[in-house]
mmCIF file with all atom_site columns, C-alpha atoms in Angstrom:
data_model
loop_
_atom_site.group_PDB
_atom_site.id
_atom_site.type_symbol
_atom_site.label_atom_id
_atom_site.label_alt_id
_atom_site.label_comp_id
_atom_site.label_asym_id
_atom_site.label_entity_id
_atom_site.label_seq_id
_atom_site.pdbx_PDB_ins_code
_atom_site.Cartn_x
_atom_site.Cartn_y
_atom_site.Cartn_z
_atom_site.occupancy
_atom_site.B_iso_or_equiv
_atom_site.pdbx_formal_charge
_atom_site.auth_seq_id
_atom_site.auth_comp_id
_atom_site.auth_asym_id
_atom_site.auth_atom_id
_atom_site.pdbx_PDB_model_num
ATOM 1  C CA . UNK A 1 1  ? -18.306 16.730  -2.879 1.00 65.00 ? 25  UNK A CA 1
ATOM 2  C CA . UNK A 1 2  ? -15.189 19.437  -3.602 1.00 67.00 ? 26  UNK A CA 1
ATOM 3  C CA . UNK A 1 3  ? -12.854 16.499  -1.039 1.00 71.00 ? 27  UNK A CA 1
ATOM 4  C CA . UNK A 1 4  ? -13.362 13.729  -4.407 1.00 69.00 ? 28  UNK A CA 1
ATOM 5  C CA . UNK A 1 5  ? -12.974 16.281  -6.478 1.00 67.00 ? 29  UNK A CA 1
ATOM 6  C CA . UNK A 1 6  ? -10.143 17.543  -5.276 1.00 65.00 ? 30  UNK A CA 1
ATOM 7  C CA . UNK A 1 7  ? -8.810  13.609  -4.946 1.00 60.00 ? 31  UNK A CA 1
ATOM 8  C CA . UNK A 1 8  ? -9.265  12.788  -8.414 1.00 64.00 ? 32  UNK A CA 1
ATOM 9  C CA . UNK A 1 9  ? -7.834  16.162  -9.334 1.00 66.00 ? 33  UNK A CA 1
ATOM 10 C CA . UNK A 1 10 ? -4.591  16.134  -7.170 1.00 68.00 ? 34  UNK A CA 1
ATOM 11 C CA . UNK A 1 11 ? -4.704  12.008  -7.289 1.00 72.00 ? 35  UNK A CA 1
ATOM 12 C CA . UNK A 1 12 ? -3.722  11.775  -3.834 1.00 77.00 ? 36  UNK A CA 1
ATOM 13 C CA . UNK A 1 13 ? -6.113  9.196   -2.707 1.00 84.00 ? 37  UNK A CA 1
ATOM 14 C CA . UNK A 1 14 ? -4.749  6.314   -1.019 1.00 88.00 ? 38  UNK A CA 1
ATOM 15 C CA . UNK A 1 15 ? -5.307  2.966   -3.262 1.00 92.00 ? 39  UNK A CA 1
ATOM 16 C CA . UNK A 1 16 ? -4.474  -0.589  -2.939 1.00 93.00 ? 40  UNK A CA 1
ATOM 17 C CA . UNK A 1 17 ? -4.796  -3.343  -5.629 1.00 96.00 ? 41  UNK A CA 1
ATOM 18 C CA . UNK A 1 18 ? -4.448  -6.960  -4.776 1.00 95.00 ? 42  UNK A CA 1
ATOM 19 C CA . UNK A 1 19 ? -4.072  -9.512  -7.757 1.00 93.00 ? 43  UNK A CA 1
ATOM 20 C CA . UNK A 1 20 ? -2.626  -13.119 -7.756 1.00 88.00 ? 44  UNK A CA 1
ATOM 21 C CA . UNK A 1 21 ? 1.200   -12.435 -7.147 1.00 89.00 ? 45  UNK A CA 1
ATOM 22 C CA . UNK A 1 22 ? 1.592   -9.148  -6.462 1.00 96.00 ? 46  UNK A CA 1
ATOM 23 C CA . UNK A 1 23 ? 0.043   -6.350  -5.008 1.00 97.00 ? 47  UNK A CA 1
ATOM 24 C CA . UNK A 1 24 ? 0.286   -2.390  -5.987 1.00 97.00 ? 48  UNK A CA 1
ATOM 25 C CA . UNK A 1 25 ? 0.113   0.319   -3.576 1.00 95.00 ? 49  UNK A CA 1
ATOM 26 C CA . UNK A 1 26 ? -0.297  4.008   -4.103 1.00 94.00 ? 50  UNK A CA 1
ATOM 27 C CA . UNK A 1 27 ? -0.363  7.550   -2.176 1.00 92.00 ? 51  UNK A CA 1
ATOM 28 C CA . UNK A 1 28 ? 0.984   5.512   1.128  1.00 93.00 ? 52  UNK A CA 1
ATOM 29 C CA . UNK A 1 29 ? 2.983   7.641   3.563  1.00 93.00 ? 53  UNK A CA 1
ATOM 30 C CA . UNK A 1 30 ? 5.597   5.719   4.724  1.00 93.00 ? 54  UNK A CA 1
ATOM 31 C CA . UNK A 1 31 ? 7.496   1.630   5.079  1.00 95.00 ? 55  UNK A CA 1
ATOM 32 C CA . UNK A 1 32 ? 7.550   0.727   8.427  1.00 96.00 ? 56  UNK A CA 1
ATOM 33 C CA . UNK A 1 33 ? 9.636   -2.545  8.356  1.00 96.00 ? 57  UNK A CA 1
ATOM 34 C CA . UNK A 1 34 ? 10.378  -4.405  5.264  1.00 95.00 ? 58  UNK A CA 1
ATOM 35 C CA . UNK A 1 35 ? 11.504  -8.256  5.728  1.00 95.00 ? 59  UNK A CA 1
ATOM 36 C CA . UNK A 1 36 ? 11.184  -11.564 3.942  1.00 95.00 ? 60  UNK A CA 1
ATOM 37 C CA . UNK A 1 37 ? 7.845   -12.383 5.468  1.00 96.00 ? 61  UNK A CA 1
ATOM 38 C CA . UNK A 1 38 ? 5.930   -9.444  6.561  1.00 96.00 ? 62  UNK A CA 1
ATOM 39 C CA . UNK A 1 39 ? 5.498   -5.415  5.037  1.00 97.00 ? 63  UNK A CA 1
ATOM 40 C CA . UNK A 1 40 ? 4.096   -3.222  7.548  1.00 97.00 ? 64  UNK A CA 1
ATOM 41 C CA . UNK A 1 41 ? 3.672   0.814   6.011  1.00 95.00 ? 65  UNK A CA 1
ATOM 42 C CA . UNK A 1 42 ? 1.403   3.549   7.054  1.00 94.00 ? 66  UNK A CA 1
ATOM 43 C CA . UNK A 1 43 ? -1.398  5.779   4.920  1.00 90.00 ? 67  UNK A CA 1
ATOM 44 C CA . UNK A 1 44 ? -3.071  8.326   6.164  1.00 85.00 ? 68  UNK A CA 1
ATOM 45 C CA . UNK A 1 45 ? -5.185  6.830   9.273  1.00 86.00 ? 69  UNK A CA 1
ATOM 46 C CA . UNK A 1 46 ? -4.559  3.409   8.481  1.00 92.00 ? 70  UNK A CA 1
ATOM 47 C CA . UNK A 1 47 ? -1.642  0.950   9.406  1.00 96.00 ? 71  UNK A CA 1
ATOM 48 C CA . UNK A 1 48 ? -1.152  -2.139  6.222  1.00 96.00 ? 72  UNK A CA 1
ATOM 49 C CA . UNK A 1 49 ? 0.514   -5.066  7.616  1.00 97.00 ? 73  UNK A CA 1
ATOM 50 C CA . UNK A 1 50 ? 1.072   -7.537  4.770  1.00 97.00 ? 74  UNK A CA 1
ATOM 51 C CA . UNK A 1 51 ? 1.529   -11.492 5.594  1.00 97.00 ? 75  UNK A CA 1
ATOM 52 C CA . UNK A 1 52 ? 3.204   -13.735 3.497  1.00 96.00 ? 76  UNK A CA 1
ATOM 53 C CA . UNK A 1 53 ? 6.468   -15.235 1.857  1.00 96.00 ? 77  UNK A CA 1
ATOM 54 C CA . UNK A 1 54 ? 9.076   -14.550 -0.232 1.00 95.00 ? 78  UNK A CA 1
ATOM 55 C CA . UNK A 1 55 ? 8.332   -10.565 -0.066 1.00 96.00 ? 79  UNK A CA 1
ATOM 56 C CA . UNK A 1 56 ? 9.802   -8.499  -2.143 1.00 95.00 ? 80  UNK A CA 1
ATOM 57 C CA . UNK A 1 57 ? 9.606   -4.554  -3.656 1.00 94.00 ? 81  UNK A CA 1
ATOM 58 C CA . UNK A 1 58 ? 9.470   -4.927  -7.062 1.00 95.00 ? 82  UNK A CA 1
ATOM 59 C CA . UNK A 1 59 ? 9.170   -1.157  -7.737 1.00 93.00 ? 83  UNK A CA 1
ATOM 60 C CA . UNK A 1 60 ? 9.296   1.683   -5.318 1.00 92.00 ? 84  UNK A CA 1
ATOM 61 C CA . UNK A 1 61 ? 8.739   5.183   -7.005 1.00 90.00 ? 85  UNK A CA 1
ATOM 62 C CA . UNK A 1 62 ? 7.537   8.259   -4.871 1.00 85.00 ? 86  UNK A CA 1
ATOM 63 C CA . UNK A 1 63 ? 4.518   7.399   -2.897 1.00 89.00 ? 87  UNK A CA 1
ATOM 64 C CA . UNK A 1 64 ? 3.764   4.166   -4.985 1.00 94.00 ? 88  UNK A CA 1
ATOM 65 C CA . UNK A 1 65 ? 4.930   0.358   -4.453 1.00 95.00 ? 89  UNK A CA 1
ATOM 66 C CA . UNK A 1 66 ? 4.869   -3.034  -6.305 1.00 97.00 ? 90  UNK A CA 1
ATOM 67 C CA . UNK A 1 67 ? 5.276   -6.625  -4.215 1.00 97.00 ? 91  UNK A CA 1
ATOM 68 C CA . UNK A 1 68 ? 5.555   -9.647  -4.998 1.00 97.00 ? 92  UNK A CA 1
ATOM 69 C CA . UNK A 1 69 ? 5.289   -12.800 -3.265 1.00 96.00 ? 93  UNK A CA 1
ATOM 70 C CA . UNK A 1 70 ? 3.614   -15.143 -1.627 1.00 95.00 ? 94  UNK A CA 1
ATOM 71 C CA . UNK A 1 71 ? 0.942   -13.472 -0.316 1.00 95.00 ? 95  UNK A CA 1
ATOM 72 C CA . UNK A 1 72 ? -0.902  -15.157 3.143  1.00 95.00 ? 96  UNK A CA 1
ATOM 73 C CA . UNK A 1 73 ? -2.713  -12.189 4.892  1.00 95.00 ? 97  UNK A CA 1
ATOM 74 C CA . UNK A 1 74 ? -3.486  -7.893  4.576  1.00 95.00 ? 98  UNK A CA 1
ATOM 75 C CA . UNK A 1 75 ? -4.610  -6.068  7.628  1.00 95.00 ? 99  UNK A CA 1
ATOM 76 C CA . UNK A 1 76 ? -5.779  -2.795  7.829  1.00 93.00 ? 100 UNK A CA 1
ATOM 77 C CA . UNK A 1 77 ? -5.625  -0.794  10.999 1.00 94.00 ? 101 UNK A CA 1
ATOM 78 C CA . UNK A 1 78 ? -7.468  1.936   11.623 1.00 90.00 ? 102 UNK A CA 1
ATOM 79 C CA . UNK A 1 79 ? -5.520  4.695   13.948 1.00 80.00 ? 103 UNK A CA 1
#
């Protein structure tokens, strides 16, 4: 119980929204590769590989993305 409080105190919960053309990310660790067709980053145990076309960071502020694109496919991997 104190571990969500403490989340939605400090905020550092790791969050992912998906709409139609973009997708917001926050509290990830760190980009792994960046191109034109594929995002890969890390989060705490997990590894996000994003899938699509036209890829691009809209925003990038600390710990918190914005991309837009094409989007085809999101996996999560557990590590």
């Amino acid at each position: 119980m104190f571990d969500r409080i403490n989340n939605f105190i400090k905020d550092n919960e790791f969050m992912i929204n998906i709409y139609e053309d973009n997708i917001y990310i926050k509290n990830y660790i760190r980009i792994i590769s960046i191109e034109n067709n594929y995002i890969s980053l890390y989060s705490a145990n997990k590894k996000i590989i994003i899938k699509g076309k036209n890829l691009t960071l809209k925003k990038i502020l600390d710990y918190e993305l914005l991309i837009i694109g094409d989007f085809n496919n999101i996996e999560v991997i557990n590590e």
